[in-house]
mmCIF file of C-alpha atoms in Angstrom:
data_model
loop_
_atom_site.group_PDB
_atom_site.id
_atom_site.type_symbol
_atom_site.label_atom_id
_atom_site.label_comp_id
_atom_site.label_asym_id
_atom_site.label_seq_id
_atom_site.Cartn_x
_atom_site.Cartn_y
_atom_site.Cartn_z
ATOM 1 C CA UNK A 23 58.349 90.059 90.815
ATOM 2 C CA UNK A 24 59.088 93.850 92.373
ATOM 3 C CA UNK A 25 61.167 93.183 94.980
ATOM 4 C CA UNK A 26 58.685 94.689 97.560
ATOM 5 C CA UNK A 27 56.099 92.322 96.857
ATOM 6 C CA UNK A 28 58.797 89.200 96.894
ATOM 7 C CA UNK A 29 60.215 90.719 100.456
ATOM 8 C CA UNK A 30 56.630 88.904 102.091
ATOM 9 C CA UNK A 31 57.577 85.790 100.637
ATOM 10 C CA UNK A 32 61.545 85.682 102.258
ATOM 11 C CA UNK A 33 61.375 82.880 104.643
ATOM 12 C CA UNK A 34 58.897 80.750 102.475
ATOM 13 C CA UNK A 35 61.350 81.430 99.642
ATOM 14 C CA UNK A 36 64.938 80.647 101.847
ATOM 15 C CA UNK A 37 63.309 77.444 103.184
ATOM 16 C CA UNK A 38 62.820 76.232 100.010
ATOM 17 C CA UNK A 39 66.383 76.696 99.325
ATOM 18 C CA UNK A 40 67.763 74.267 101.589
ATOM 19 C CA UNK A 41 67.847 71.685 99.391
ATOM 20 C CA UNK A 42 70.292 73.171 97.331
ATOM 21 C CA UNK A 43 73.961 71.470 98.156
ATOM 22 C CA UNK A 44 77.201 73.854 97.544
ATOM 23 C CA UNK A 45 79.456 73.825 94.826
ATOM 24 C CA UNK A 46 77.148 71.427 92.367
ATOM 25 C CA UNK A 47 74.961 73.994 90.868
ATOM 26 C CA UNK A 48 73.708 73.152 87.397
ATOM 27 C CA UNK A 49 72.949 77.000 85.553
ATOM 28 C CA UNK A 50 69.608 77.212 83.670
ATOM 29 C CA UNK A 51 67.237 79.397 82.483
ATOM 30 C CA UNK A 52 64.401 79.104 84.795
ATOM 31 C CA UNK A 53 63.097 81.780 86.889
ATOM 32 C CA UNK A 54 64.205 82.595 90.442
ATOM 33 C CA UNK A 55 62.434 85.071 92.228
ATOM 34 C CA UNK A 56 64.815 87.839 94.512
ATOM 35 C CA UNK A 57 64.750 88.908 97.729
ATOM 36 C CA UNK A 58 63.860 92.815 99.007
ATOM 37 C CA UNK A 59 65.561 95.014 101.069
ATOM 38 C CA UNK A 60 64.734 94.987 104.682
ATOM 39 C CA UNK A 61 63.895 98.303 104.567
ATOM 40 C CA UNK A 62 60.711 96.989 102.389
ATOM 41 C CA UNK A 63 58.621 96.942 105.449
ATOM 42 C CA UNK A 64 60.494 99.479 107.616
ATOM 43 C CA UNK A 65 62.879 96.901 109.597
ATOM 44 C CA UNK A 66 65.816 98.579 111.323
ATOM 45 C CA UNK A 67 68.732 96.196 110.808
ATOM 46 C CA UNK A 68 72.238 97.007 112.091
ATOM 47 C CA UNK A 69 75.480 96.815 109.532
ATOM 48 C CA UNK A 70 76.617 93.708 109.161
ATOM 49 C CA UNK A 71 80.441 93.177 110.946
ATOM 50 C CA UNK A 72 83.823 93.364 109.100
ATOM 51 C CA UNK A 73 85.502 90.025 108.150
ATOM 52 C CA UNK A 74 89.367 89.774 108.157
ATOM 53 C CA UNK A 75 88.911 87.042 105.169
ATOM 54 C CA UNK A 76 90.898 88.229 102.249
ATOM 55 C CA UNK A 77 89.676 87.251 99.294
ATOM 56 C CA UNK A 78 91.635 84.953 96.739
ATOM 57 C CA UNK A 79 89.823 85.222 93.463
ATOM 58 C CA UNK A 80 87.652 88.090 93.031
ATOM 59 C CA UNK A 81 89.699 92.038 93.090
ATOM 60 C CA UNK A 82 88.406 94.490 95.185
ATOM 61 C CA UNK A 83 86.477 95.973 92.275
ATOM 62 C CA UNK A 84 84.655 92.295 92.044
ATOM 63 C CA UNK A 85 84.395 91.970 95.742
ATOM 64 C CA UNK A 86 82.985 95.265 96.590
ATOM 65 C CA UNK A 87 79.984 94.411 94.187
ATOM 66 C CA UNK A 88 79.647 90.751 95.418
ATOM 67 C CA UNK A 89 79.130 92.394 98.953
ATOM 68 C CA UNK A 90 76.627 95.053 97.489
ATOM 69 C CA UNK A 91 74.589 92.659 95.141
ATOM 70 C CA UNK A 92 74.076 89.607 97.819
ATOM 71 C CA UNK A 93 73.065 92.595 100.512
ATOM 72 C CA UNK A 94 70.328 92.991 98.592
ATOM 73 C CA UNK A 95 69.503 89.626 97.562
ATOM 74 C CA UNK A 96 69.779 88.189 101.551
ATOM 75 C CA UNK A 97 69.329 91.345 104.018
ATOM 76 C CA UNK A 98 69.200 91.396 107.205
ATOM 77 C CA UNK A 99 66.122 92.101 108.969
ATOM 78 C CA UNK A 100 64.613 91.415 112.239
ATOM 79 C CA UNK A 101 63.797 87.547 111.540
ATOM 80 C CA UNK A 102 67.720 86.645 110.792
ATOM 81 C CA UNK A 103 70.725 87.602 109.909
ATOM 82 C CA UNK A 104 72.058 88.716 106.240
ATOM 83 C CA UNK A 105 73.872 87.252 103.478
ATOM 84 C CA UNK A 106 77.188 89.148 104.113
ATOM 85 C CA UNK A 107 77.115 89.110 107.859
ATOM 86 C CA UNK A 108 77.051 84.800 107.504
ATOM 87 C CA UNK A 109 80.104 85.073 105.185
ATOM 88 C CA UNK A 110 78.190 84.506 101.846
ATOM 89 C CA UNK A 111 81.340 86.574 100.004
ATOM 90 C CA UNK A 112 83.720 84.150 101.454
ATOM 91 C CA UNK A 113 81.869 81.109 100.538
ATOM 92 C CA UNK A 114 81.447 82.446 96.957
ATOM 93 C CA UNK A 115 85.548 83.341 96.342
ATOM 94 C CA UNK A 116 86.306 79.949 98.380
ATOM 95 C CA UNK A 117 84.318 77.782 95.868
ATOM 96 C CA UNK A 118 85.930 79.910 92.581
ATOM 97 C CA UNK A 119 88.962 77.781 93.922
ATOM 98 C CA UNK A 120 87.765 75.048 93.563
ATOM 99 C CA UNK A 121 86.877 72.155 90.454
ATOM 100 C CA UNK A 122 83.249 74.131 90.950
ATOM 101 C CA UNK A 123 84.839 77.259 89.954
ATOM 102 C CA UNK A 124 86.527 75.753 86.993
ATOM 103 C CA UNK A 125 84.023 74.281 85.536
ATOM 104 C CA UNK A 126 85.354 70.952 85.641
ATOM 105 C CA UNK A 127 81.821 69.194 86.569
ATOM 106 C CA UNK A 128 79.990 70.724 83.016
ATOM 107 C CA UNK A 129 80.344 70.468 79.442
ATOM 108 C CA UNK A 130 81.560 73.561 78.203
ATOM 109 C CA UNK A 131 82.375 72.646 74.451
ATOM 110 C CA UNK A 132 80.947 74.777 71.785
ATOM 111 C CA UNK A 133 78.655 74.744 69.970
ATOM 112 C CA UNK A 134 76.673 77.475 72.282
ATOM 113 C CA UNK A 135 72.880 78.355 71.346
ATOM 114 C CA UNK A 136 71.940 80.486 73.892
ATOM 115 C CA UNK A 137 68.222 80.856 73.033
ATOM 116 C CA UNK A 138 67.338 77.120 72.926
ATOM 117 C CA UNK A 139 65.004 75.963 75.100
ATOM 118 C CA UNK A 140 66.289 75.977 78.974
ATOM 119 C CA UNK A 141 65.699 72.311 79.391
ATOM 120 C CA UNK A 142 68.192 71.880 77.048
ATOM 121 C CA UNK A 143 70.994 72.900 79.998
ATOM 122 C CA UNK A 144 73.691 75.565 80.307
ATOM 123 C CA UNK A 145 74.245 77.081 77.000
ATOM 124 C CA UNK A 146 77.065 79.742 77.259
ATOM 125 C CA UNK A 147 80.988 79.353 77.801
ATOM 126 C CA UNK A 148 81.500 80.293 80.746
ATOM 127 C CA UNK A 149 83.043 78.635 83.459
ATOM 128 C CA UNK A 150 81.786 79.763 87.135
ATOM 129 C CA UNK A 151 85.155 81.823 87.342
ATOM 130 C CA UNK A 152 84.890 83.806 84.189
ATOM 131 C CA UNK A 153 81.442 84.280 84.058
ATOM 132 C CA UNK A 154 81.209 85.972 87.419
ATOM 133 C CA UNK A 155 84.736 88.214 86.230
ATOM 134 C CA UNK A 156 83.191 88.943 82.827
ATOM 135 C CA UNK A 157 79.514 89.748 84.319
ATOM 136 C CA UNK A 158 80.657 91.842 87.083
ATOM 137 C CA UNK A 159 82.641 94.255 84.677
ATOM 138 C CA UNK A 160 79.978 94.478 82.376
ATOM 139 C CA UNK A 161 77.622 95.436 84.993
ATOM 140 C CA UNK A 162 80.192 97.751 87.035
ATOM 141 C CA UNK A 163 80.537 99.389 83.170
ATOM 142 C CA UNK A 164 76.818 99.569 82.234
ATOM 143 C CA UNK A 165 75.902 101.657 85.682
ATOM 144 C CA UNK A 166 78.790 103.899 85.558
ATOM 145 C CA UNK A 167 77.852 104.544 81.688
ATOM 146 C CA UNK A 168 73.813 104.999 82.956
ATOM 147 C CA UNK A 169 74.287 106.164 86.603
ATOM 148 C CA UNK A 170 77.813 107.657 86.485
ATOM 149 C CA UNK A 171 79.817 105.096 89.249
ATOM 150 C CA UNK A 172 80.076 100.904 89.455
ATOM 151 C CA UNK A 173 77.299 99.143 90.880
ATOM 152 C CA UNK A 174 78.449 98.679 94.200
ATOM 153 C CA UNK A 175 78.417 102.769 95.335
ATOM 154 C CA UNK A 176 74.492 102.860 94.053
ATOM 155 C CA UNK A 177 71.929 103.530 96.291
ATOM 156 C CA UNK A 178 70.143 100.459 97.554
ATOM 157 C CA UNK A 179 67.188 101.398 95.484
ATOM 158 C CA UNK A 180 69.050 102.187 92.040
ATOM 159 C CA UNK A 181 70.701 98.562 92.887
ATOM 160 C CA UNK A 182 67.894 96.715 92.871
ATOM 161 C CA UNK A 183 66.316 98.293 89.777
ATOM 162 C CA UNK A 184 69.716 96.739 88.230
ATOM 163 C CA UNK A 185 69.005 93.591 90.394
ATOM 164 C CA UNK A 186 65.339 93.119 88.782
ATOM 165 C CA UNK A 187 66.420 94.381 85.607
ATOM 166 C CA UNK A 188 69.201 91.085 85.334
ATOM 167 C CA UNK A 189 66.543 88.752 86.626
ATOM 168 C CA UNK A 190 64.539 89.583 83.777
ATOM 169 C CA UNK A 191 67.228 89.706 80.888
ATOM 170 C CA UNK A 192 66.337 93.549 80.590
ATOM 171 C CA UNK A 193 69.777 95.128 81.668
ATOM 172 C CA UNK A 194 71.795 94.699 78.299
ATOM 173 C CA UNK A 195 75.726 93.174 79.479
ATOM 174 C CA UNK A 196 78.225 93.561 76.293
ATOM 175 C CA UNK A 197 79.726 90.475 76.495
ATOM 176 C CA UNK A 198 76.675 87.836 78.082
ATOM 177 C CA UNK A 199 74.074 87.290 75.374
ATOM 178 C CA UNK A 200 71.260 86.199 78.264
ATOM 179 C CA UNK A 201 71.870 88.462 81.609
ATOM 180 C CA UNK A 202 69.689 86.451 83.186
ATOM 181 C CA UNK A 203 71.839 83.665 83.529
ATOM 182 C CA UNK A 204 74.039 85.701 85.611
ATOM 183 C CA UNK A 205 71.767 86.177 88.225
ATOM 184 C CA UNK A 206 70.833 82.658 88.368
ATOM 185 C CA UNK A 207 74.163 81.772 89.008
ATOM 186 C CA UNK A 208 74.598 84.446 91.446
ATOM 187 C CA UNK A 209 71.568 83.790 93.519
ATOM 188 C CA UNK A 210 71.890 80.155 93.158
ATOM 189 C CA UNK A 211 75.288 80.956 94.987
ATOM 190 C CA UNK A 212 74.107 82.608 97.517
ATOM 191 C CA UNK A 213 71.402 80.270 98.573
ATOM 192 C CA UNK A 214 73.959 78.111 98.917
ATOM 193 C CA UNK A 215 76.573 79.774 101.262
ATOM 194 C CA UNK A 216 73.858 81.092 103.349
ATOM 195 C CA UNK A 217 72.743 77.398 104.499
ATOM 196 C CA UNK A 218 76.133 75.618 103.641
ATOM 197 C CA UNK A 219 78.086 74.095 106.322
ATOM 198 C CA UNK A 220 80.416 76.650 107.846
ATOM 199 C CA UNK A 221 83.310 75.093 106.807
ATOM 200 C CA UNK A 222 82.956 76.077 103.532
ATOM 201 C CA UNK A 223 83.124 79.858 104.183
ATOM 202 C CA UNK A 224 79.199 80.980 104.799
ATOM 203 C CA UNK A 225 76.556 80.370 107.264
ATOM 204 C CA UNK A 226 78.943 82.248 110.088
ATOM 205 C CA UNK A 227 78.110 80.092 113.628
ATOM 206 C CA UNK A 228 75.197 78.538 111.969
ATOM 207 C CA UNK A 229 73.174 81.486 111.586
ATOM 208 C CA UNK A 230 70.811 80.420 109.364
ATOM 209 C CA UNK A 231 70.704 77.130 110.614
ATOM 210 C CA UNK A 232 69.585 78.797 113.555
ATOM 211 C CA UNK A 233 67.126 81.209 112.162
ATOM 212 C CA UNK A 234 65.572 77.909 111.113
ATOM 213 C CA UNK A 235 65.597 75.403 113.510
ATOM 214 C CA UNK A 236 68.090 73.100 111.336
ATOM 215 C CA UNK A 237 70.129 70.825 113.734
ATOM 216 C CA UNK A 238 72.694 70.388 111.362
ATOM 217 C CA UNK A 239 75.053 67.684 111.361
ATOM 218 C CA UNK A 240 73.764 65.745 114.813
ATOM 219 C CA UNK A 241 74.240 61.871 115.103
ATOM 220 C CA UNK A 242 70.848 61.098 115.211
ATOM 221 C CA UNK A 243 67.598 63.028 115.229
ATOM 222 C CA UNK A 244 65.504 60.575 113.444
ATOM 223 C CA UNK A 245 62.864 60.739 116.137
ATOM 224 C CA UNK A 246 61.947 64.201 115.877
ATOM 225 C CA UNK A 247 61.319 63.378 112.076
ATOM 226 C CA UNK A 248 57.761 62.062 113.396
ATOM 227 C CA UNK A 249 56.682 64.949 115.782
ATOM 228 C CA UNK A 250 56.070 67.742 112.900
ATOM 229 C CA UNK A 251 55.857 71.242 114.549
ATOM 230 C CA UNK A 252 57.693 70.710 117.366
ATOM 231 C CA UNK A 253 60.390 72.723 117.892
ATOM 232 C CA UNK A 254 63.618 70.886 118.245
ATOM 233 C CA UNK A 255 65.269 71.698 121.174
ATOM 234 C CA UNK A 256 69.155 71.020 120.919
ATOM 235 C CA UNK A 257 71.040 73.541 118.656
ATOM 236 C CA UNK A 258 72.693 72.927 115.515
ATOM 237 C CA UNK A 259 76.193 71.177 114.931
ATOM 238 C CA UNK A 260 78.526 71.800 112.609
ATOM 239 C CA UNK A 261 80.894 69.106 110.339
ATOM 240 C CA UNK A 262 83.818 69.917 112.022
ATOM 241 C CA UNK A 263 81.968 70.037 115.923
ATOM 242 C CA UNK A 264 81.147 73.813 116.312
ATOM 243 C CA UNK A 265 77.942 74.457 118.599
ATOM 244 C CA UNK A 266 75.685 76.889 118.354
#
């Protein structure tokens, strides 16, 4: 879907993605739809802020186009707050730490068959880690070689031609056989650390949890379970006791 016809469908499309839990993302094949620029409907957004988190896996090369790509996959605009102003980067490098990152949850034995049929699961050999470090360089290489510099100094237009063109399998990566996979994994990512618990890195002070009336991790709101279309009227809490 162009990415200024899938901008109208941005809340719809984050709410659904609240079911998604962190760090236990299975990759397939099935289609994800991306999310536009703010500047899709004329918004006026401001920067997001600097972080002082320094990142532990990804180089700067890596990290400058995880900051870029997510940008354009979560912008802000004037109904919430962005992808990389909630700390989406952070959550991202945090979980390539991690057992998640490693691929210690999947089977990653050969043989691969890439072009079976997606119910068939993850075909490629790829752990989380190396696929987003093989991935990025591909891409950083394929838009210097077509645009003459790495993804992440594009302008946000030329990025998400790239963006739409990886959803798609369309932008040709020399060492991923299906590009599309890569921006599953990516956007399945950053669904996640934009409505994971803060302690895991994203979702800065329960931004999105805000933006969406989530209460988070309260005691006990079973009553308000019952009263659909109410707003709730306590803000969220966090795992570790931050209020919003």
């Amino acid at each position: 879907m162009p990415l200024n016809e899938s901008f109208k469908n941005r809340r719809t499309f984050l709410r659904q993605a609240i079911g998604v839990v962190p760090g236990v993302v299975l990759l397939s094949s099935a289609g994800t739809e991306l999310l536009s620029s703010a500047t899709a409907l004329g918004a006026t957004v401001k920067p997001p802020p600097t972080s002082d988190y320094a990142p532990t896996f990804f180089n700067a090369a890596e990290w400058s186009f995880l900051h870029a790509a997510i940008d354009r996959l979560i912008p802000a605009d004037l109904e919430g707050p962005g992808g990389v102003e909630l700390g989406v980067p952070e959550f991202i490098d945090r979980q390539m730490q991690t057992g998640y990152g490693y691929g210690e949850f999947w089977y990653l034995s050969s043989p691969f068959v890439p072009d079976v049929d997606p119910s068939l699961g993850y075909q490629l050999q790829y752990a989380p880690r190396e696929f987003y470090r093989t991935a990025i360089a591909d891409i950083d290489a394929a838009c210097t070689s077509a645009h003459g510099t790495v993804f992440s100094a594009l302008d946000p237009a030329t990025q998400d031609a790239v963006l739409s063109a990886l959803q798609k399998g369309t932008f040709p990566l020399a060492r991923i056989a299906k590009p599309a996979e890569f921006f599953i994994q990516l956007l399945a990512n950053t669904k996640e650390g934009y409505f994971a618990d803060p302690m895991y890195g994203g979702n800065r002070h329960m931004g999105s949890w805000k933006m969406i009336g989530f209460p988070g991790a309260r005691a006990d709101f079973q009553s308000w379970m019952k009263r659909p279309g109410e707003v709730y009227p306590l803000g969220p809490v966090s795992i570790q006791g931050e209020k919003a």
